[in-house]
Coordinates of N, CA, C and O in Angstrom, one line a residue:
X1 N 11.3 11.0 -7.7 CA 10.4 9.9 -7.5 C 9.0 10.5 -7.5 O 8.8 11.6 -7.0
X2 N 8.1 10.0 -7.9 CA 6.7 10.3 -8.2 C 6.0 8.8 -8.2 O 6.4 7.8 -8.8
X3 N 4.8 9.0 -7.3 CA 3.8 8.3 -6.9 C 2.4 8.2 -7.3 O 1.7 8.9 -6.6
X4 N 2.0 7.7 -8.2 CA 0.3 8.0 -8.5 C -0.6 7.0 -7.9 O -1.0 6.1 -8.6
X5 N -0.9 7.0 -7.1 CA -2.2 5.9 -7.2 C -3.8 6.1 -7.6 O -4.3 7.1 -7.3
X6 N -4.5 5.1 -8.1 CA -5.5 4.8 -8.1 C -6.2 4.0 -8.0 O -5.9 3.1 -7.3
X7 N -7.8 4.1 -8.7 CA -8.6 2.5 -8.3 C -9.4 3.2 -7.1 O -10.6 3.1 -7.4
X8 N -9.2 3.9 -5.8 CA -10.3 4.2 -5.1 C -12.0 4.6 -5.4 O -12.3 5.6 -6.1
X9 N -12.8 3.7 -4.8 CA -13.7 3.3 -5.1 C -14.9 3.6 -3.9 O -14.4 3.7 -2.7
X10 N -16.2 3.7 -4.0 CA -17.5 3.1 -3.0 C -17.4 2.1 -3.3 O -17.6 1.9 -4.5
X11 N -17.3 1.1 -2.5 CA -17.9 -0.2 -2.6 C -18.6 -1.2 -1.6 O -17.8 -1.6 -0.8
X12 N -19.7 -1.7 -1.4 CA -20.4 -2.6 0.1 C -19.4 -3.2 0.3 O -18.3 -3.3 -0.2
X13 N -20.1 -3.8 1.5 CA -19.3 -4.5 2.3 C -19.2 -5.8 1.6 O -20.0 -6.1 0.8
X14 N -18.3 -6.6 2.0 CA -17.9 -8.2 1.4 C -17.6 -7.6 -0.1 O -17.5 -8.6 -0.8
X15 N -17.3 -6.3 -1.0 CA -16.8 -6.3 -2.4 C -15.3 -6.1 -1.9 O -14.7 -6.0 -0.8
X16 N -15.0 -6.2 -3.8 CA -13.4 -6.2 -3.7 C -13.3 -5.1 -4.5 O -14.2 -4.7 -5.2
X17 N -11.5 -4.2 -4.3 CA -11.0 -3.1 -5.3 C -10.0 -3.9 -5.7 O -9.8 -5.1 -5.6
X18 N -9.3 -2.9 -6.3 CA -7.8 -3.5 -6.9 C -7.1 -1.8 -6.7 O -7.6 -0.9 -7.4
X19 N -6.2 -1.6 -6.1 CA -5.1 0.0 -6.1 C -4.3 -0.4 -7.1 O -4.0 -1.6 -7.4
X20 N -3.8 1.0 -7.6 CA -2.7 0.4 -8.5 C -1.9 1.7 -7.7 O -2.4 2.6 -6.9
X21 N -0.6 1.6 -7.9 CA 0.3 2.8 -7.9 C 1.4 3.0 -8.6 O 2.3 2.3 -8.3
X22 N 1.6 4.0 -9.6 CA 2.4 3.8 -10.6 C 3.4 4.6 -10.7 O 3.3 5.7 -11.1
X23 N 4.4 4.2 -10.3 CA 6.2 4.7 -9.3 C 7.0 4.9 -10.6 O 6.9 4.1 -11.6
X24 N 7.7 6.1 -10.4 CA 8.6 6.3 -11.0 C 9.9 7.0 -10.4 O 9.9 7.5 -9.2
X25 N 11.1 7.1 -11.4 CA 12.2 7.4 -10.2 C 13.1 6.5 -9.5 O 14.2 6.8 -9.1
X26 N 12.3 5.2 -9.2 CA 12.6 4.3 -8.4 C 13.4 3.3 -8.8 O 14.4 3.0 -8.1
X27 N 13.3 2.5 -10.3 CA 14.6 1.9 -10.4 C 15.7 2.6 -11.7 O 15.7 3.8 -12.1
X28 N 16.2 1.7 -12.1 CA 17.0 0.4 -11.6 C 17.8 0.8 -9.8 O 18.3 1.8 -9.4
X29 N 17.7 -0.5 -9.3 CA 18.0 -0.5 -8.0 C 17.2 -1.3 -7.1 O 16.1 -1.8 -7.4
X30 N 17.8 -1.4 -5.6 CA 16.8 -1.8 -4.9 C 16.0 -0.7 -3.9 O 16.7 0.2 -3.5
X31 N 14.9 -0.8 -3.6 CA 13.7 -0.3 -3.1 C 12.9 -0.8 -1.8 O 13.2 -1.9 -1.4
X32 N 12.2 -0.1 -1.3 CA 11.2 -0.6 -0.8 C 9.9 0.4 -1.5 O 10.0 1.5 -2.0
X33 N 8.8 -0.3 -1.1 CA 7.6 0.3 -1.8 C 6.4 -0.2 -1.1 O 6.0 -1.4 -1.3
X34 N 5.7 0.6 -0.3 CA 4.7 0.2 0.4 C 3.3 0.8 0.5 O 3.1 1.9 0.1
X35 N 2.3 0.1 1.1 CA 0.9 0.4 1.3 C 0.3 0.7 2.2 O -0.2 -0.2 2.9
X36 N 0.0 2.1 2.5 CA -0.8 2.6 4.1 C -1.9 3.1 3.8 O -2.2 3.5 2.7
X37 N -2.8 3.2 5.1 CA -3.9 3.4 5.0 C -4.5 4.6 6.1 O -4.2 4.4 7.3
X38 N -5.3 5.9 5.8 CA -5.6 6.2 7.5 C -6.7 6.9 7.2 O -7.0 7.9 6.5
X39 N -7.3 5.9 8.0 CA -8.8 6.5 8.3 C -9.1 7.6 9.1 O -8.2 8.4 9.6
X40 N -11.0 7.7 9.2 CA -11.0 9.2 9.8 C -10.2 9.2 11.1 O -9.6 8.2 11.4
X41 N -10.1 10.0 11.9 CA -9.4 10.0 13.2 C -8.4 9.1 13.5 O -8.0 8.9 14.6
X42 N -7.8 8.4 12.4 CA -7.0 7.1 12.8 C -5.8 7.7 12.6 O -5.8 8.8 11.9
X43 N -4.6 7.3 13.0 CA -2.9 7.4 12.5 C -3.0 6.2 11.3 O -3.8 5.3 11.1
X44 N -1.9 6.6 10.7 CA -1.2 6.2 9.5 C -1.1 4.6 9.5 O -0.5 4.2 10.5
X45 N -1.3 3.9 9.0 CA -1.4 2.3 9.1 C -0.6 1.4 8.0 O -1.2 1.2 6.9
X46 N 0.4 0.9 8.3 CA 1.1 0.1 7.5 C 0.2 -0.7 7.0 O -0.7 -1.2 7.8
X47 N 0.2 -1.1 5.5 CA -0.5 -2.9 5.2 C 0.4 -3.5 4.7 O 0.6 -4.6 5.3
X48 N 1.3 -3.4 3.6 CA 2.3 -4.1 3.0 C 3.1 -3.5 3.2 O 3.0 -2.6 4.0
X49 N 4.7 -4.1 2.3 CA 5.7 -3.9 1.9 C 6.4 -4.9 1.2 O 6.7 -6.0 1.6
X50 N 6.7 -4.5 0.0 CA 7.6 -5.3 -1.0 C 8.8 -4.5 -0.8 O 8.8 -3.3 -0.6
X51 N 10.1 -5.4 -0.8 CA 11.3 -5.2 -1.4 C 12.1 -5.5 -2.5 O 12.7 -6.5 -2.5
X52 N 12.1 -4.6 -3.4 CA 12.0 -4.6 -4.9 C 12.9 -5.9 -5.2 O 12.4 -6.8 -6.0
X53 N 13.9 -6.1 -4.7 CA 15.0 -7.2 -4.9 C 14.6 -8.3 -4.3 O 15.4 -9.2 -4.6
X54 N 13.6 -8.6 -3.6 CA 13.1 -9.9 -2.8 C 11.8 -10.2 -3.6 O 11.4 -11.3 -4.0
X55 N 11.1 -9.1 -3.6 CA 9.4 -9.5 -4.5 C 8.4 -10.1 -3.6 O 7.2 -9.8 -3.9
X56 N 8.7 -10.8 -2.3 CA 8.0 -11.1 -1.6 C 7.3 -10.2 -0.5 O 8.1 -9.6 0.2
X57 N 6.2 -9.9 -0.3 CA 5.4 -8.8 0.7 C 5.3 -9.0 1.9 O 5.1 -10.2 2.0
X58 N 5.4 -8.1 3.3 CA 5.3 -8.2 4.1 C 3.8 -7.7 4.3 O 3.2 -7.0 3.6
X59 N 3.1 -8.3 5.6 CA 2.0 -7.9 5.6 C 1.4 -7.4 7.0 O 1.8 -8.1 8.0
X60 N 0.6 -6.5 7.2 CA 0.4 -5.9 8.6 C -0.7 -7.0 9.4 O -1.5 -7.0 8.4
X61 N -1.1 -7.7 10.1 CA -2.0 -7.8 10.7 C -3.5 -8.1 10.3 O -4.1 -9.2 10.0
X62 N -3.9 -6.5 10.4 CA -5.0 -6.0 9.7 C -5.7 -6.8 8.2 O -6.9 -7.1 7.9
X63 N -4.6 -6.9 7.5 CA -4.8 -7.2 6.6 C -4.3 -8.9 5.9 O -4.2 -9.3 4.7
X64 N -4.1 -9.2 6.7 CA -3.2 -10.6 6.1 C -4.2 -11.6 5.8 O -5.0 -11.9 6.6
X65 N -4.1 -12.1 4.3 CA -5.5 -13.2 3.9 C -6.5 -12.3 3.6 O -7.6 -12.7 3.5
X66 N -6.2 -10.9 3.4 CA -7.4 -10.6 2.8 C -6.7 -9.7 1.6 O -7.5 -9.1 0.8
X67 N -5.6 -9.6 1.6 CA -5.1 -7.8 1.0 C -3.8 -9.1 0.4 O -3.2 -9.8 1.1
X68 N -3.6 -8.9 -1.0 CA -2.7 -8.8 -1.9 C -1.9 -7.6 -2.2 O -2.4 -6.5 -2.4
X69 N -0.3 -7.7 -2.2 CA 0.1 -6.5 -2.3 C 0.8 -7.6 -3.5 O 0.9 -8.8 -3.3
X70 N 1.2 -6.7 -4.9 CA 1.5 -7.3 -6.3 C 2.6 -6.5 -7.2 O 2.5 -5.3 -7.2
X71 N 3.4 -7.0 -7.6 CA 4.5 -5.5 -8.1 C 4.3 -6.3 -9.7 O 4.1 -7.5 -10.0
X72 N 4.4 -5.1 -10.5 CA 4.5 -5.4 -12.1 C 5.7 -4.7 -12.4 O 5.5 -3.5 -12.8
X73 N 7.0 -5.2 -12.3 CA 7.9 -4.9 -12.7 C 8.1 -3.5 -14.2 O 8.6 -2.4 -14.2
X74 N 7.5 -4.5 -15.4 CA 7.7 -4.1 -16.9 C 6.4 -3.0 -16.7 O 6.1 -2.5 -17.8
X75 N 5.7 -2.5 -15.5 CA 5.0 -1.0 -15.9 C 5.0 -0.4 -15.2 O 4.1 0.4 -15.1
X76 N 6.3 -0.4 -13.7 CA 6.6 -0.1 -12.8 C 5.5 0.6 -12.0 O 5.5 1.8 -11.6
X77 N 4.4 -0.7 -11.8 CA 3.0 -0.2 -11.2 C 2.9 -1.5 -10.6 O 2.7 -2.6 -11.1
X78 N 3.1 -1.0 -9.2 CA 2.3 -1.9 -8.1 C 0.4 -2.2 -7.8 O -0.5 -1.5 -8.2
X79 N 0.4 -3.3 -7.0 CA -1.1 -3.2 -7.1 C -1.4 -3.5 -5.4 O -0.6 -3.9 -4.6
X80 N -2.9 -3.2 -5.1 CA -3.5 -3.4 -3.7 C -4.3 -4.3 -4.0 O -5.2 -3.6 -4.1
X81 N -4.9 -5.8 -4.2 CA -5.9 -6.0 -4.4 C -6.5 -6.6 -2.8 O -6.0 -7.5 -2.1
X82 N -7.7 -5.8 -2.8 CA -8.3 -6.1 -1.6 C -9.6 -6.8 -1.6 O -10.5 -6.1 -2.0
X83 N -9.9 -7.9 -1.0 CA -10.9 -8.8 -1.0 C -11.5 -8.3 0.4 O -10.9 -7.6 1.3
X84 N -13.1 -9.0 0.6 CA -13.6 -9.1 1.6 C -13.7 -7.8 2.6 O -13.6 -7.9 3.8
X85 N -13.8 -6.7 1.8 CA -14.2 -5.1 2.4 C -15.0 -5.3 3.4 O -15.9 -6.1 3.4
X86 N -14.7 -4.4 4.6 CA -15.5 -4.2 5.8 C -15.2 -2.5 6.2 O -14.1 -1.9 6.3
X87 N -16.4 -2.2 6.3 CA -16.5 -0.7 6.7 C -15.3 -0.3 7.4 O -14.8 0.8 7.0
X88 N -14.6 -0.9 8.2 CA -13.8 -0.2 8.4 C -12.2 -0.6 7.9 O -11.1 -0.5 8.5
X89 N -12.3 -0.8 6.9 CA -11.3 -0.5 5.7 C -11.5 1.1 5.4 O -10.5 1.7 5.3
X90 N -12.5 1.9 5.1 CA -12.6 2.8 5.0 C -11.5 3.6 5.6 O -11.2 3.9 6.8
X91 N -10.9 4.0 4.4 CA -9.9 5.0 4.5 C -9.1 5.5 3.2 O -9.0 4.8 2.3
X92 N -8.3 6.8 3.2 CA -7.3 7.0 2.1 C -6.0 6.0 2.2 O -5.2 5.8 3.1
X93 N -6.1 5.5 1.2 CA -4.7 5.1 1.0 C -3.7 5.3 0.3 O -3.8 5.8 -0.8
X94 N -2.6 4.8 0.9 CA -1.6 5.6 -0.1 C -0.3 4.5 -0.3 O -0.1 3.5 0.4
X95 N 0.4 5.0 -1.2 CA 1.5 4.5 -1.8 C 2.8 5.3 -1.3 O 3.0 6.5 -1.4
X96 N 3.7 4.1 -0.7 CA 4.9 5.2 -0.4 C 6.3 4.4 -0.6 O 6.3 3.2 -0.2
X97 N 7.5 5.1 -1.1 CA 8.6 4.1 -1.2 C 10.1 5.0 -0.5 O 10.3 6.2 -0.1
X98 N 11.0 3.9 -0.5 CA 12.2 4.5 -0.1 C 13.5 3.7 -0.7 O 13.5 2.5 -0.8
X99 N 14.4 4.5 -0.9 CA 15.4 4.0 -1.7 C 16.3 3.3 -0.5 O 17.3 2.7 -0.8
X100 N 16.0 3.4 0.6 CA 16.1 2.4 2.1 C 16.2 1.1 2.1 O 16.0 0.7 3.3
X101 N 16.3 0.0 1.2 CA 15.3 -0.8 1.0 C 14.6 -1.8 2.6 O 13.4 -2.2 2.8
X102 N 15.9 -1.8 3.6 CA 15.3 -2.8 4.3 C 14.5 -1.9 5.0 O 14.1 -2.5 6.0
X103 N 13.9 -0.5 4.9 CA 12.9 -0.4 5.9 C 11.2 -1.3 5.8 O 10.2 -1.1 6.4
X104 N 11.5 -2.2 4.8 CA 9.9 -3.1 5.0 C 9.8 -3.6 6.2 O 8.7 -3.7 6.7
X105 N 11.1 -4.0 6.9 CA 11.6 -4.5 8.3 C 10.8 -3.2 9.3 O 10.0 -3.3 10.2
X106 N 11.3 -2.1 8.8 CA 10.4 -1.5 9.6 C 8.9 -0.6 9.1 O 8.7 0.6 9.3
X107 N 8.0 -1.5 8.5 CA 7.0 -0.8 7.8 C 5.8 0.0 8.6 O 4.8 0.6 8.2
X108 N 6.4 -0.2 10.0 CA 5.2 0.2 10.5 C 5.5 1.9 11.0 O 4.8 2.6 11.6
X109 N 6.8 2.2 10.5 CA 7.1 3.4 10.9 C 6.5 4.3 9.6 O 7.3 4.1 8.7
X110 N 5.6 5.2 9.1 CA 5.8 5.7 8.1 C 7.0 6.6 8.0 O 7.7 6.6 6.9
X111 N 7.2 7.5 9.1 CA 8.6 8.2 8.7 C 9.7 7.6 8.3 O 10.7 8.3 8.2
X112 N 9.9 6.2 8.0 CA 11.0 5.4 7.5 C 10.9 5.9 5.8 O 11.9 6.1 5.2
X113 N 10.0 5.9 5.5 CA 9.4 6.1 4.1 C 9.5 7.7 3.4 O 8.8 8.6 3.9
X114 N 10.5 7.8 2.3 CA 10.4 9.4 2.0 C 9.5 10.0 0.8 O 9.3 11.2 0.7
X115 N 9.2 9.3 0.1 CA 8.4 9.4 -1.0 C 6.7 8.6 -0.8 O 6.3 7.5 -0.6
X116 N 5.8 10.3 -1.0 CA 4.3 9.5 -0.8 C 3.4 10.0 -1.9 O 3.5 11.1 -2.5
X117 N 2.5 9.0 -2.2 CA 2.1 9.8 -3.0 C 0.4 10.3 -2.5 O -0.1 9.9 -1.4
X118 N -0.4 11.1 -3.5 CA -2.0 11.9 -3.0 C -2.7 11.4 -2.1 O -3.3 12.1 -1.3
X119 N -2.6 9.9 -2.3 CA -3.7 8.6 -1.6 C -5.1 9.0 -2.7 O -5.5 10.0 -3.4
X120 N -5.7 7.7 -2.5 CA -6.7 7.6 -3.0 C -7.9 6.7 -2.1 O -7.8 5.6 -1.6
X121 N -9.1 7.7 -2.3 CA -10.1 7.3 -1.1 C -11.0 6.1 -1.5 O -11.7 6.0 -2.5
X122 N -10.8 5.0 0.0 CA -11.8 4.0 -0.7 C -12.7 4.0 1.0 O -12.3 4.3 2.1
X123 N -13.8 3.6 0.3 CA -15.4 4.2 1.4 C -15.9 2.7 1.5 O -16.1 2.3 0.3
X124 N -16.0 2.0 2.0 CA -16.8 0.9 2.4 C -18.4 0.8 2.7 O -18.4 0.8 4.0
X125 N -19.6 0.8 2.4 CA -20.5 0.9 2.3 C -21.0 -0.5 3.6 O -20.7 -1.6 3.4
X126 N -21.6 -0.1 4.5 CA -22.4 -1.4 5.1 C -23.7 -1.5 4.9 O -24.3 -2.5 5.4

């Protein structure tokens, strides 16, 4: 299994990115495949989770109404699109999956998750 993500960006506050993460390894099958985040001094922070066989995202809190999480099946590249940035979005994020599928049920654990990939750093400007 191999993880790429990209798209990390500077961007002000109130702009938008789009992550992509481009999974391989992973199917045919069912999956889970999710989106964390951790800032400076912060622990590890669930935002989504899709389950490959459901398609529908779970979503953390933090981010709900503001954070699109998107699967493109045919280029087995998920996406982050994030609206309405605020400084403290600032953080690496990263892409991570597990051939587990129902751990989206538990997304807030990262150790549920065995496959991560580099993260890619997005900076929020105020």
């Amino acid at each position: 299994v191999q993880l790429v993500e990209s798209g990390g960006a500077l961007v002000q506050t109130g702009g938008s990115l789009r992550l992509s993460c481009a999974a391989s390894g992973l199917a045919p099958g069912d999956y889970a495949i999710a989106w964390f985040r951790q800032g400076p001094g912060k622990e590890r922070e669930a935002l989504s989770c899709i389950r490959a066989s459901e398609g529908s995202p779970y979503y953390g809190d933090s981010v709900k109404g503001r954070f699109t999480f998107s699967m493109d099946n045919a280029k087995n590249t998920v996406y982050l699109e994030m609206n309405r940035l605020k400084p403290e979005d600032t953080a690496v994020y990263y892409c991570a999956a597990s051939f587990a599928a129902y751990v989206c049920g538990l997304m807030k654990r990262p150790s549920e998750f065995d496959y991560w990939g580099q993260g890619t750093q997005v900076t929020v400007s105020s």
